[in-house]
Every structure is written in structure tokens, then in C-alpha cells.
Amino acid sequence: MTRILLRSAAVLAAATVLATAACSSQSPAAGGGDGEAKTGGTLKVLANGDVDHLDPQLTAYVPTYNVMRAISRSLLSYTASNDADERIVLQPDLAETLPEASEDGLSYTLTLRDGITWDAPDGERAIVAADVERGIKRLCNPLISGALAGYFQGLIAGMDEFCTGFASVAPEVGPMRDYIEGTDISGIETPDDTTVVFTLTKPASDFPFMLSLDAADPAPIEALDTLPDSPEYRRSFISSGPYRVADYTPDAKLVLERNPAWNAESDPLRKAYVDGIEMTMGVEGDAAMQQLQAGSADMLFDLAPSPTNIQQLKAANDEKFSTMSNGGVDQFMWINTLSPNNGGALQNQKLREALQYAIDKTAVVQTMGGEELAGVTNGIFGPGILGYEEYDPYPANDGKGDPEKAKELLAEAGFPDGITLKLPYRNVGTQPDIAQTVQASLERAGITVELSPVPPTDYYANFMTNPENATTGAWDIALVGWSPDWQGGAARSVFQPQFVFDGTHQTYNYVDFNSEEANALAEQALAATSAEEQGSLWHQVDEAVMADSPIVSIAYRLKPNYHSARVQNFVEYAQSQNGDWTNVWLNG
């Protein structure tokens, strides 16, 4: 695939976002750069929690991508923009240009640009091809492997073997360093300091998009002197971005200062107007909003305006409030086909289809804040993903539900008098209200729902991702959400982790769902060379999955953002779903 085709794929995906903007009421971000840019000042960011990791290879938490944007440059990335089309077009970052595929689609060659440097302890040093290979190797270390390693491991030739060997290495600094530096991945060649050649096991049209992940960021040799993401690693973090870590206290404060080794001329994506960034943790939502409105803080990290805040901001026509789409589906409902409850009834296709017709999706959208903050979905992909199309495989009164149709299907499934199902939910924010809305929908169709609250910190980490809770019937149906791991051509990052089972349980494929038809179509999509063909095939993947009815797709959510009056040029970085710290400036 050529660079032009890669760009076309992203633009086509972006066009999908624009096509849905009218129904989602996506508002433009405020503070879009009017006036003259200013340099200086400290950007004050408020957070409830901490970063998931300060190690690029391990990062997978959406808010953390703003931290990484500031301190760790990627091979490829995205322009921060308030244009939904522009902000998901793949761009070179450390790379000089977008990589081009070989004729057979199995090889990509990447050339590093001039002037890119590490803030190394012994002085400024060039980032070289060996650093890129080292970063990929760190993904599957035996101490703590990267959450996104699976995308690369089976795709880059020889990486599966490398990771298998790495698993037997003692999880200690010395043995891990020796293995990384002494063992090659056959599919990564570095013929000189500025050239990296990736050889793949099969064509993958989305591979360049995967290189926008911080998981694929280069790693300096010093990263091997400490355990991955250990306190020692965090204290000695070596930056490649416009800022470096000046001070870090876990769960309390992160302070970034200018990186003297950063070369502005080598960075087309970050202007780095502010002198420093200070993130204070442990702040609650309402208190954070009060500080932003008072001007004592500037932006939010893992916090967002509450529904009450949003109503007030919209009533006041506050231009500092904005929303953006992320290509995800939130909410959707997994159906537990492994549950022994009701004699394993959820294995019955008719019963699963009854659930499709029973839910009033429009009521859920209203509970999520209305059409200005959410919209109805019917498939596995959300707006903004290449392969998303508006379609309705289980049409039910334009999303309002069809309880009579659901009752007919229940009777055909052998439950004319209804059925009782267990529904856990996150006991935080609007999730209890959403669960009750779903409960009311299903009850109209004769389906009794037993609700059980789960602490939000345990819901994914301990409850949903514990396979025993599925097989023992701790839940029958469950509300979850999913955002793509990268932008634009990101269908794989929705499909592969959730809807593929190759014999090894995947964390977020809660019931080991698998569709051979969908898998075959996905292979064709990844081998396709035009954006149009890729999009058509990924939509067929969506149709193949939904034909088996493993989930009920309900709604997508727009991400609300807010900032203080002194923040200017609030342009949105798609990966972090927020304004880009590295491109705002401060007025006053």
C-alpha cells in the first residue's frame, strides 16, 4: 500500500465521523487559536487518578496519551485539530515520511528524520534505528508485558519466537538486558542508523496506524538499566518529547519541564508553548470544575464535566465546553453464552435476538445526556472507524425497542413466560441509571433483570475479566464500553481483542466468541489495498459478528471536555480524547 492509499483510508474514516456529526451534535472545540501565540507559563492539569504507566511500551490508558505526547515522541502520530477529519489522518513524527509497503504488502521501510534526540544523562544523543527495534523488543518482557503487544507479536516476522524465548528469561535487569541486546527479531532490520525495515507475517494495511501507538515508541539503551516502569525507571525516564519529568510523586503530582534536548525544527506536531505542565492528582470532579471556572487550574486529565455541569455549561453557552467522538461503542451489552443459568439458555440464538429487540436504545441515549452527548449504534464499530456504516440488523422502531417482537422470540426460544437474567454494573457516575434504563426496557418484554452493583475499580480488573464469573453464571448480561486503540484505520483494534478466539482466552473476549466467517473477512480487509475495499470488508466483518448476536450494540458516547479561560488554542489530540497539552498556550 502506498502512502497516498494510507492517507485515503484515514480520510475515508474521518468522513464517516463528519457524516454522523449532525446526529451527534458534535460541537467545535473552543479557544481554537484566535490571537497571537504566546510562550511561557505553567499549564495546570487536574486529575483524579494517576497515569497507568510512565513507560511508553506499557501505556494503554487513554488519558495517559497526553503525558506521552509531551515526553515520548512516536514514529507516526496525528495532528491535533478541532476538525474531526484532520485529526485522524496519519502523520510522520519521528519518521521522515509515512512508510510505504512493498509490492506484496509484507514489508514497510521507515526512515528517521534528522535532529531527533534523547535527553540522555551524558548529554543530547540522536535517536537511531536500534532504539526503534529495542522499543518493540521491550513489549513482551517477562516481568510485565505491554497490553498492546499482541498486535505486534503475531504480525512482525520472528517476534512470536522472540517473545516465547523472552518468557523464559528471569525477570531481572541483567538477564532481560542481555536477552534484548543479544537476540534479534528477524522481521526488524536496521541497515543503518536512520532506516528500519519491518517484515510482516501477512499483509496488514493497518500496520502504519499501529506505529502511532506509544507501545511502538523507541527506547534508549538506558531503559534497560531498570525494571520496566519501576520507580527507578520513572525517576530516570529519558525524554524524546518537548518536555521531561522534573518531579513525580505517585498518586499525587507529576511535574514536566522543558526538555533542552528537544529540537523544535524536527517536530512537526508539537509547538510546546508552555514552559511547564503540572498535574495534581486526587481531585474530585466538582472541585475540579470549580477550579477551572475560577481560573486556578486549566485542563482535566481523567476527569470530565458531569451531566449537571454539562447542562449548566450549555445553558450558559460556554464556549470552553466541547465534545468529540472517539470511534468507540459505549454502551454495549455482552451476552454470556457460557452461563449455566436457566439451563444455558443464552446459547439459544432466538433468546439472544430477543434481547436485541427488547432494549430501548434511545432511552439509554437520553440517560447518557441526550443526542448532544450520545447516539444509537447497531454494530461493533462506532463512528470514525474505517468500516463503520449506519445499518440496523435488528430493526426495532428506530432504536426505541420492540417488546412484542422480543416476546415472540422469547416464546420461540422456549420461554413464553419470560426469563430472569443477572446484570452487574459499575457503581459510578451514570452507570447505575443506565443499568436501570436497560432493566426497564427488558422488563417490558417479559425479561426480569436482577441488578448487582460492582465497585468501578473492580468491574473490569477483577469481575468481568475473571473467566470464572462467566462460566459459573455470576453474570448473564453485562454493560461495557470499548474505544479503538488507535485512530482512523482501527477496525482491527476493535475486532481482534473482543471477537477472536484462537484457543487462548483473550482478556476482553469475555465468552471466547469466535466467527470463522468474520475472521476470514478480516484477513481479506487487512490484505486489501484500497480504502473503499477495506471499509466494505470491515463492514462485512461487523455484519458477520452481529449475525451471531454475541452483544447488543446500544450507543456511542461523545467525550466532553472543558478548560479554563486562559487556555488558548485548545486543539484536540485524538489519541488522548482531550486538548493537546503540547499545543495550547496561556493567556495571562
Coordinates of C-alpha atoms in Angstrom, one line a residue:
M1 CA 0.0 0.0 0.0
T2 CA 1.3 3.4 -0.9
R3 CA 1.4 6.5 1.3
I4 CA -1.4 8.0 -0.7
L5 CA -3.7 5.0 0.0
L6 CA -2.9 5.1 3.6
R7 CA -3.9 8.7 3.8
S8 CA -7.1 7.9 1.8
A9 CA -8.0 5.2 4.4
A10 CA -7.8 7.7 7.2
V11 CA -9.7 10.4 5.3
L12 CA -12.5 7.9 4.5
A13 CA -12.7 7.0 8.1
A14 CA -12.8 10.7 9.1
A15 CA -15.6 11.3 6.6
T16 CA -17.7 8.8 8.5
V17 CA -17.3 11.0 11.6
L18 CA -18.4 14.0 9.7
A19 CA -21.4 12.2 8.2
T20 CA -22.6 11.5 11.7
A21 CA -21.9 14.9 13.2
A22 CA -25.4 16.2 12.6
C23 CA -27.0 13.4 14.7
S24 CA -24.3 13.6 17.4
S25 CA -24.4 17.4 17.7
Q26 CA -20.6 17.4 18.0
S27 CA -19.6 21.0 18.8
P28 CA -16.3 22.5 17.8
A29 CA -13.7 22.9 20.5
A30 CA -13.4 26.4 21.9
G31 CA -10.3 28.5 22.2
G32 CA -9.2 27.4 18.7
G33 CA -6.2 29.6 18.3
D34 CA -7.5 33.1 17.8
G35 CA -4.9 35.7 18.6
E36 CA -1.2 35.6 18.7
A37 CA 0.5 32.5 20.2
K38 CA 2.3 33.1 23.4
T39 CA 5.2 31.2 25.0
G40 CA 5.6 30.7 28.7
G41 CA 3.7 29.8 31.9
T42 CA 2.7 26.6 33.6
L43 CA -0.3 24.6 32.4
K44 CA -2.1 23.3 35.5
V45 CA -3.9 20.0 35.0
L46 CA -6.2 18.3 37.4
A47 CA -6.6 14.5 37.8
N48 CA -8.5 12.1 40.0
G49 CA -6.0 9.2 39.5
D50 CA -2.5 8.6 38.2
V51 CA -1.1 7.5 34.8
D52 CA -1.4 3.8 34.2
H53 CA 2.3 3.6 33.3
L54 CA 5.1 6.1 32.7
D55 CA 6.6 3.6 30.3
P56 CA 5.6 4.0 26.7
Q57 CA 5.7 0.3 25.9
L58 CA 3.1 -0.4 28.7
T59 CA 0.8 2.6 28.2
A60 CA -2.8 1.8 27.2
Y61 CA -4.9 4.2 29.2
V62 CA -6.4 6.9 27.1
P63 CA -5.7 10.0 29.4
T64 CA -2.0 8.9 29.7
Y65 CA -1.6 9.6 26.0
N66 CA -1.4 13.3 26.7
V67 CA 1.5 12.7 29.1
M68 CA 3.2 10.6 26.5
R69 CA 2.6 13.2 23.8
A70 CA 4.7 15.6 25.9
I71 CA 7.6 13.3 26.9
S72 CA 7.8 10.5 24.3
R73 CA 7.6 11.0 20.5
S74 CA 6.1 8.3 18.3
L75 CA 7.2 7.0 15.0
L76 CA 3.9 8.2 13.5
S77 CA 1.2 10.2 15.1
Y78 CA -1.7 12.7 14.4
T79 CA -2.1 16.4 14.1
A80 CA -4.0 18.0 17.0
S81 CA -7.1 19.6 15.4
N82 CA -10.7 20.5 16.1
D83 CA -11.5 19.2 12.6
A84 CA -12.8 15.6 13.0
D85 CA -11.5 14.8 9.5
E86 CA -8.0 16.2 10.0
R87 CA -7.2 14.8 13.5
I88 CA -7.3 11.2 12.4
V89 CA -5.1 11.4 9.3
L90 CA -1.8 9.6 10.0
Q91 CA 1.2 11.9 10.1
P92 CA 5.0 11.4 10.4
D93 CA 6.5 12.2 13.8
L94 CA 10.0 10.7 14.4
A95 CA 9.7 9.2 10.9
E96 CA 10.6 11.5 7.9
T97 CA 7.6 10.3 5.9
L98 CA 4.8 7.7 6.1
P99 CA 6.2 4.3 5.4
E100 CA 5.4 2.6 2.1
A101 CA 4.5 -1.1 1.7
S102 CA 6.4 -3.4 -0.6
E103 CA 4.5 -4.9 -3.6
D104 CA 3.5 -8.0 -1.7
G105 CA 2.3 -5.9 1.3
L106 CA 4.7 -7.7 3.7
S107 CA 7.4 -5.1 4.2
Y108 CA 7.4 -1.5 5.4
T109 CA 10.5 0.7 5.4
L110 CA 10.7 3.7 7.7
T111 CA 13.3 6.4 7.7
L112 CA 14.0 8.5 10.8
R113 CA 14.2 12.3 10.4
D114 CA 17.2 14.4 11.2
G115 CA 17.5 16.3 14.5
I116 CA 15.6 13.8 16.8
T117 CA 17.4 13.3 20.1
W118 CA 17.3 11.8 23.5
D119 CA 17.7 13.8 26.7
A120 CA 20.4 11.3 27.7
P121 CA 22.1 11.6 31.1
D122 CA 25.5 12.1 29.4
G123 CA 24.2 14.7 27.0
E124 CA 22.0 15.0 24.0
R125 CA 22.1 11.9 21.7
A126 CA 20.5 11.0 18.4
I127 CA 17.6 8.6 18.3
V128 CA 18.6 5.8 16.0
A129 CA 17.1 2.7 14.3
A130 CA 18.4 0.4 17.1
D131 CA 16.3 2.4 19.6
V132 CA 13.2 1.6 17.5
E133 CA 14.0 -2.1 17.5
R134 CA 14.7 -2.0 21.2
G135 CA 11.3 -0.4 21.9
I136 CA 9.5 -3.2 20.1
K137 CA 11.5 -5.9 21.9
R138 CA 10.5 -4.4 25.3
L139 CA 6.8 -5.0 24.6
C140 CA 6.9 -8.7 25.7
N141 CA 9.3 -8.6 28.7
P142 CA 8.7 -11.4 31.2
L143 CA 8.1 -9.0 34.1
I144 CA 5.1 -7.0 32.7
S145 CA 4.3 -7.2 29.1
G146 CA 2.6 -4.4 27.2
A147 CA -1.2 -4.5 26.9
L148 CA -0.9 -3.9 23.2
A149 CA 1.9 -6.3 22.5
G150 CA -0.4 -8.8 20.9
Y151 CA -1.0 -6.6 17.8
F152 CA 2.7 -6.7 17.0
Q153 CA 3.7 -10.2 18.3
G154 CA 1.9 -12.3 15.7
L155 CA 2.4 -9.8 12.9
I156 CA 6.1 -8.9 12.8
A157 CA 8.0 -11.9 11.5
G158 CA 10.0 -13.6 14.2
M159 CA 8.5 -11.6 17.1
D160 CA 6.4 -14.6 18.3
E161 CA 9.6 -16.6 18.6
F162 CA 11.4 -13.7 20.3
C163 CA 8.6 -13.3 22.8
T164 CA 8.4 -17.0 23.5
G165 CA 12.1 -17.1 24.3
F166 CA 11.9 -13.9 26.4
A167 CA 9.2 -15.6 28.6
S168 CA 11.8 -18.0 29.9
V169 CA 14.2 -15.2 30.9
A170 CA 14.5 -14.3 34.6
P171 CA 12.5 -11.1 35.1
E172 CA 15.6 -9.2 36.3
V173 CA 17.5 -6.3 34.9
G174 CA 20.6 -8.1 33.8
P175 CA 19.1 -11.2 32.1
M176 CA 16.4 -9.1 30.4
R177 CA 19.0 -6.5 29.1
D178 CA 21.2 -9.3 27.8
Y179 CA 18.3 -11.0 26.0
I180 CA 17.1 -7.8 24.4
E181 CA 20.5 -6.7 23.2
G182 CA 21.7 -10.2 22.2
T183 CA 18.6 -11.6 20.5
D184 CA 17.2 -10.4 17.2
I185 CA 13.7 -10.3 15.8
S186 CA 14.0 -11.5 12.2
G187 CA 11.3 -9.1 11.0
I188 CA 13.1 -6.0 12.1
E189 CA 16.2 -4.9 10.2
T190 CA 18.3 -1.8 10.9
P191 CA 20.7 -1.5 7.9
D192 CA 21.9 1.9 9.2
D193 CA 21.1 4.4 12.0
T194 CA 18.2 6.0 10.2
T195 CA 16.5 3.1 8.5
V196 CA 14.1 0.4 9.9
V197 CA 12.6 -2.3 7.8
F198 CA 9.6 -4.2 9.2
T199 CA 8.8 -7.6 7.6
L200 CA 5.3 -9.0 8.4
T201 CA 3.9 -12.5 8.5
K202 CA 0.9 -11.4 6.4
P203 CA -0.3 -8.3 4.8
A204 CA -1.7 -5.7 7.2
S205 CA -2.9 -2.5 5.8
D206 CA -3.3 -1.0 9.3
F207 CA 0.3 -1.6 10.3
P208 CA 1.4 2.0 9.8
F209 CA -1.5 3.1 12.1
M210 CA -0.2 0.7 14.7
L211 CA 3.1 2.6 14.7
S212 CA 1.3 5.6 16.0
L213 CA 0.9 3.8 19.3
D214 CA 3.3 4.7 22.1
A215 CA 3.8 1.0 22.5
A216 CA 5.9 1.2 19.4
D217 CA 8.0 4.2 20.6
P218 CA 11.8 3.9 20.5
A219 CA 13.6 3.1 23.8
P220 CA 17.0 4.3 24.8
I221 CA 19.7 1.9 25.9
E222 CA 19.3 3.3 29.5
A223 CA 15.8 1.9 29.6
L224 CA 17.3 -1.5 30.1
D225 CA 19.1 -0.4 33.3
T226 CA 16.0 -0.6 35.4
L227 CA 12.9 -2.9 35.5
P228 CA 10.1 -1.8 33.2
D229 CA 8.0 1.1 34.7
S230 CA 9.6 0.6 38.1
P231 CA 10.1 3.5 40.5
E232 CA 13.7 3.6 39.3
Y233 CA 12.6 3.6 35.7
R234 CA 10.2 6.5 36.3
R235 CA 12.8 8.6 38.2
S236 CA 15.3 8.2 35.4
F237 CA 12.9 8.5 32.4
I238 CA 14.7 9.7 29.3
S239 CA 12.6 12.0 27.2
S240 CA 12.4 12.5 23.4
G241 CA 9.5 15.0 23.6
P242 CA 9.4 18.7 24.2
Y243 CA 9.1 18.1 28.0
R244 CA 10.8 15.9 30.6
V245 CA 9.9 14.7 34.0
A246 CA 11.0 17.2 36.7
D247 CA 9.2 15.7 39.6
Y248 CA 6.9 12.8 40.2
T249 CA 5.1 11.6 43.3
P250 CA 2.7 8.6 42.6
D251 CA -1.0 9.4 43.0
A252 CA -0.1 13.0 44.0
K253 CA 1.8 15.1 41.4
L254 CA 3.6 15.0 38.1
V255 CA 5.6 18.0 37.0
L256 CA 7.0 18.4 33.5
E257 CA 9.6 20.9 32.4
R258 CA 11.1 21.8 29.1
N259 CA 13.5 19.3 27.6
P260 CA 16.6 21.1 26.5
A261 CA 17.5 18.3 24.0
W262 CA 14.2 18.7 22.0
N263 CA 14.7 20.3 18.6
A264 CA 11.6 22.2 17.6
E265 CA 12.6 22.1 13.9
S266 CA 12.5 18.3 14.0
D267 CA 8.9 18.2 15.4
P268 CA 6.1 19.0 13.0
L269 CA 3.3 18.2 15.5
R270 CA 4.2 19.9 18.8
K271 CA 4.7 23.6 19.4
A272 CA 5.4 23.4 23.1
Y273 CA 4.2 26.9 24.0
V274 CA 4.0 26.5 27.8
D275 CA 7.2 26.3 29.9
G276 CA 5.9 23.5 32.1
I277 CA 3.0 21.3 32.9
E278 CA 1.9 20.5 36.5
M279 CA -0.7 17.7 37.1
T280 CA -2.2 17.5 40.5
M281 CA -4.0 14.2 41.4
G282 CA -6.6 13.2 43.9
V283 CA -9.1 15.9 42.8
E284 CA -12.8 15.1 42.6
G285 CA -14.9 16.1 39.6
D286 CA -17.0 19.0 41.0
A287 CA -14.0 20.5 42.8
A288 CA -12.0 20.3 39.5
M289 CA -14.7 22.1 37.6
Q290 CA -14.9 24.8 40.2
Q291 CA -11.1 25.4 39.9
L292 CA -11.3 25.6 36.1
Q293 CA -14.1 28.1 36.2
A294 CA -12.3 30.1 38.8
G295 CA -9.1 30.1 36.7
S296 CA -6.9 28.4 39.4
A297 CA -6.4 25.4 37.1
D298 CA -6.6 24.9 33.3
M299 CA -7.4 21.4 32.0
L300 CA -8.6 18.0 33.0
F301 CA -6.7 14.6 32.8
D302 CA -9.0 11.7 33.7
L303 CA -12.0 13.9 34.7
A304 CA -14.9 15.3 32.6
P305 CA -17.8 17.6 33.3
S306 CA -20.7 15.8 34.9
P307 CA -24.2 15.7 33.3
T308 CA -25.2 18.5 35.7
N309 CA -22.1 20.5 34.8
I310 CA -22.8 20.0 31.1
Q311 CA -26.4 21.2 31.3
Q312 CA -25.2 24.4 33.1
L313 CA -22.4 25.0 30.6
K314 CA -24.7 24.5 27.6
A315 CA -27.4 26.7 29.1
A316 CA -24.7 29.4 29.6
N317 CA -23.4 28.8 26.0
D318 CA -19.9 28.4 27.5
E319 CA -17.5 28.2 24.5
K320 CA -14.9 26.5 26.7
F321 CA -17.0 23.3 26.7
S322 CA -16.7 20.9 23.7
T323 CA -17.3 17.3 22.7
M324 CA -15.6 14.9 20.4
S325 CA -16.2 11.3 19.1
N326 CA -13.7 8.5 19.5
G327 CA -14.8 5.7 17.3
G328 CA -15.9 3.6 20.2
V329 CA -19.1 2.0 21.3
D330 CA -20.2 2.8 24.9
Q331 CA -22.6 1.3 25.9
F332 CA -22.9 -2.2 24.5
M333 CA -24.1 -5.4 26.3
W334 CA -22.3 -8.7 26.3
I335 CA -24.5 -11.8 26.3
N336 CA -22.9 -14.6 28.4
T337 CA -23.3 -17.7 26.3
L338 CA -21.2 -19.6 28.8
S339 CA -23.6 -19.0 31.7
P340 CA -25.2 -22.2 33.1
N341 CA -28.2 -20.2 34.4
N342 CA -31.6 -21.1 33.0
G343 CA -30.2 -24.3 31.7
G344 CA -27.7 -22.5 29.5
A345 CA -30.5 -20.6 27.8
L346 CA -28.3 -17.8 26.4
Q347 CA -26.7 -20.3 23.9
N348 CA -30.1 -20.1 22.1
Q349 CA -29.9 -17.6 19.2
K350 CA -33.6 -16.7 19.4
L351 CA -33.2 -15.7 23.0
R352 CA -30.2 -13.5 22.2
E353 CA -32.1 -11.9 19.4
A354 CA -35.0 -11.2 21.8
L355 CA -32.5 -9.1 23.8
Q356 CA -31.6 -7.2 20.6
Y357 CA -35.3 -6.1 20.1
A358 CA -36.1 -5.5 23.7
I359 CA -33.7 -2.7 24.6
D360 CA -34.8 0.9 24.1
K361 CA -31.6 2.4 22.9
T362 CA -33.0 5.9 22.6
A363 CA -33.8 5.8 26.3
V364 CA -30.2 4.9 27.1
V365 CA -29.0 7.8 25.0
Q366 CA -31.2 10.1 27.0
T367 CA -29.8 8.7 30.2
M368 CA -26.3 9.3 28.8
G369 CA -27.1 13.0 28.3
G370 CA -29.2 13.1 25.2
E371 CA -28.3 13.4 21.5
E372 CA -25.8 16.1 22.1
L373 CA -23.6 13.7 24.1
A374 CA -24.5 10.2 22.7
G375 CA -26.1 8.4 19.7
V376 CA -27.6 5.0 18.9
T377 CA -25.3 2.2 17.5
N378 CA -26.2 -1.1 16.0
G379 CA -22.8 -2.8 15.3
I380 CA -19.4 -3.4 16.7
F381 CA -17.8 -0.3 15.2
G382 CA -18.6 3.3 16.3
P383 CA -18.5 6.5 14.1
G384 CA -15.0 7.3 12.9
I385 CA -13.8 3.7 12.3
L386 CA -13.0 2.6 8.8
G387 CA -15.7 0.0 8.3
Y388 CA -18.5 1.8 10.2
E389 CA -21.7 2.1 8.3
E390 CA -25.1 3.0 9.6
Y391 CA -27.2 -0.1 9.4
D392 CA -29.7 -2.0 11.6
P393 CA -29.6 -5.8 11.6
Y394 CA -32.4 -5.9 14.3
P395 CA -34.7 -3.0 13.4
A396 CA -36.8 -2.0 16.4
N397 CA -38.7 1.2 15.9
D398 CA -35.7 3.4 15.2
G399 CA -33.9 2.3 18.4
K400 CA -36.9 2.6 20.7
G401 CA -37.3 -1.2 21.1
D402 CA -39.9 -3.7 20.0
P403 CA -41.1 -5.6 23.1
E404 CA -43.7 -7.5 21.2
K405 CA -41.1 -8.9 18.7
A406 CA -38.9 -9.7 21.7
K407 CA -41.8 -11.6 23.4
E408 CA -42.3 -13.6 20.2
L409 CA -38.7 -14.6 20.1
L410 CA -38.7 -15.5 23.8
A411 CA -41.6 -17.9 23.2
E412 CA -39.8 -19.4 20.2
A413 CA -36.8 -19.9 22.5
G414 CA -38.9 -21.8 25.0
F415 CA -39.6 -19.0 27.5
P416 CA -43.2 -17.8 26.8
D417 CA -43.5 -16.7 30.5
G418 CA -40.2 -14.8 30.4
I419 CA -36.8 -15.3 31.9
T420 CA -34.6 -13.8 34.7
L421 CA -31.1 -12.6 34.0
K422 CA -28.3 -11.2 36.1
L423 CA -26.8 -7.8 35.2
P424 CA -23.8 -6.4 37.1
Y425 CA -23.0 -2.7 36.6
R426 CA -20.3 -0.2 37.6
N427 CA -21.4 1.7 40.7
V428 CA -20.2 5.0 39.4
G429 CA -21.5 8.1 37.6
T430 CA -24.4 7.5 35.3
Q431 CA -23.8 3.7 35.1
P432 CA -26.5 2.8 37.7
D433 CA -29.0 5.0 35.8
I434 CA -28.1 3.3 32.5
A435 CA -28.4 -0.2 34.1
Q436 CA -31.9 0.8 35.4
T437 CA -32.9 2.0 32.0
V438 CA -31.8 -1.3 30.4
Q439 CA -33.7 -3.1 33.2
A440 CA -36.9 -1.2 32.5
S441 CA -36.6 -1.9 28.7
L442 CA -36.1 -5.6 29.2
E443 CA -39.0 -5.9 31.7
R444 CA -41.4 -4.5 29.1
A445 CA -40.5 -7.6 27.0
G446 CA -41.0 -10.0 29.9
I447 CA -37.3 -10.3 30.9
T448 CA -36.7 -9.8 34.6
V449 CA -33.3 -8.3 35.4
E450 CA -31.5 -8.7 38.7
L451 CA -29.1 -5.8 39.1
S452 CA -25.9 -6.1 41.2
P453 CA -23.5 -3.2 41.8
V454 CA -19.8 -3.7 41.4
P455 CA -17.1 -1.1 42.5
P456 CA -15.8 0.7 39.5
T457 CA -12.2 -0.3 40.2
D458 CA -13.1 -3.9 40.3
Y459 CA -15.6 -4.1 37.4
Y460 CA -13.1 -4.7 34.6
A461 CA -10.0 -5.6 36.6
N462 CA -11.5 -8.3 38.8
F463 CA -15.1 -9.1 37.8
M464 CA -15.5 -9.0 34.0
T465 CA -12.0 -10.2 33.2
N466 CA -12.3 -13.2 35.5
P467 CA -13.4 -16.1 33.3
E468 CA -14.9 -18.0 36.2
N469 CA -17.5 -15.3 36.6
A470 CA -18.7 -16.1 33.1
T471 CA -18.6 -19.9 33.4
T472 CA -20.2 -20.0 36.9
G473 CA -23.0 -17.7 35.9
A474 CA -22.1 -14.7 38.1
W475 CA -23.5 -12.6 35.2
D476 CA -25.8 -13.2 32.2
I477 CA -25.6 -9.8 30.5
A478 CA -23.2 -7.0 31.2
L479 CA -22.7 -3.4 30.1
V480 CA -19.3 -2.4 28.9
G481 CA -17.6 0.0 26.5
W482 CA -14.7 -0.1 24.1
S483 CA -12.6 2.5 22.3
P484 CA -10.2 1.8 19.5
D485 CA -6.5 1.7 20.4
W486 CA -5.6 4.0 17.5
Q487 CA -7.3 6.3 15.1
G488 CA -8.8 6.0 11.6
G489 CA -7.9 2.6 10.2
A490 CA -8.5 1.0 13.6
A491 CA -11.1 -1.7 13.0
R492 CA -8.6 -4.4 14.0
S493 CA -8.3 -2.8 17.4
V494 CA -12.0 -3.3 18.0
F495 CA -12.5 -6.7 16.4
Q496 CA -9.3 -8.7 17.3
P497 CA -9.3 -8.2 21.2
Q498 CA -13.0 -8.8 21.6
F499 CA -14.3 -11.1 18.9
V500 CA -11.5 -13.5 18.1
F501 CA -10.7 -16.8 19.9
D502 CA -7.9 -18.9 18.7
G503 CA -7.8 -21.4 21.6
T504 CA -6.3 -18.9 24.1
H505 CA -8.6 -16.8 26.2
Q506 CA -8.3 -13.1 25.5
T507 CA -9.0 -10.7 28.4
Y508 CA -11.8 -8.8 26.8
N509 CA -13.4 -11.5 24.8
Y510 CA -15.4 -12.5 27.9
V511 CA -17.1 -15.6 26.4
D512 CA -14.5 -16.8 23.9
F513 CA -16.6 -15.7 21.0
N514 CA -15.4 -16.6 17.5
S515 CA -16.7 -16.4 14.0
E516 CA -14.7 -18.1 11.2
E517 CA -16.6 -16.0 8.7
A518 CA -15.7 -12.8 10.4
N519 CA -12.1 -13.9 10.8
A520 CA -11.8 -14.7 7.0
L521 CA -13.3 -11.3 6.1
A522 CA -10.9 -9.6 8.5
E523 CA -7.9 -11.2 6.8
Q524 CA -9.2 -10.0 3.4
A525 CA -9.7 -6.5 4.8
L526 CA -6.1 -6.4 6.1
A527 CA -4.8 -7.5 2.7
A528 CA -6.9 -5.1 0.7
T529 CA -5.1 -2.2 -1.0
S530 CA -7.8 0.4 -1.3
A531 CA -9.7 2.3 1.4
E532 CA -13.0 1.5 -0.3
E533 CA -12.4 -2.2 -0.3
Q534 CA -11.1 -2.2 3.3
G535 CA -14.1 -0.3 4.5
S536 CA -16.5 -2.6 2.7
L537 CA -14.9 -5.7 4.1
W538 CA -14.7 -4.4 7.7
H539 CA -18.4 -3.6 7.5
Q540 CA -19.0 -7.2 6.4
V541 CA -17.0 -8.3 9.5
D542 CA -19.4 -6.2 11.6
E543 CA -22.3 -7.9 9.9
A544 CA -20.9 -11.4 10.4
V545 CA -20.3 -10.8 14.1
M546 CA -23.7 -9.3 14.7
A547 CA -25.4 -12.1 12.9
D548 CA -24.4 -14.4 15.8
S549 CA -25.7 -11.8 18.3
P550 CA -22.9 -12.0 20.9
I551 CA -23.6 -8.4 22.0
V552 CA -26.3 -5.8 21.9
S553 CA -24.8 -2.6 20.5
I554 CA -26.5 0.3 22.2
A555 CA -24.8 3.7 22.0
Y556 CA -21.7 5.7 21.3
R557 CA -20.6 8.4 23.7
L558 CA -19.1 11.8 22.8
K559 CA -16.2 12.8 25.1
P560 CA -17.0 16.1 26.9
N561 CA -14.1 18.4 27.6
Y562 CA -13.7 21.7 29.4
H563 CA -10.8 24.1 30.1
S564 CA -10.1 27.4 31.8
A565 CA -10.5 30.9 30.2
R566 CA -6.7 31.4 30.0
V567 CA -6.2 28.3 27.8
Q568 CA -5.9 29.2 24.1
N569 CA -5.6 27.0 21.0
F570 CA -7.5 24.1 22.7
V571 CA -7.0 21.7 19.8
E572 CA -8.0 18.1 20.2
Y573 CA -5.5 15.2 20.2
A574 CA -7.4 12.2 19.0
Q575 CA -5.4 9.6 21.0
S576 CA -6.0 11.3 24.4
Q577 CA -9.5 12.4 23.6
N578 CA -8.6 15.8 25.0
G579 CA -6.9 19.1 24.2
D580 CA -3.3 18.7 23.3
W581 CA -1.0 19.9 26.2
T582 CA 1.8 20.4 23.7
N583 CA -0.1 22.9 21.6
V584 CA -2.1 25.1 23.9
W585 CA -0.8 28.5 25.1
L586 CA -1.8 30.5 28.1
N587 CA -3.4 34.0 28.1
G588 CA -2.4 35.5 31.4

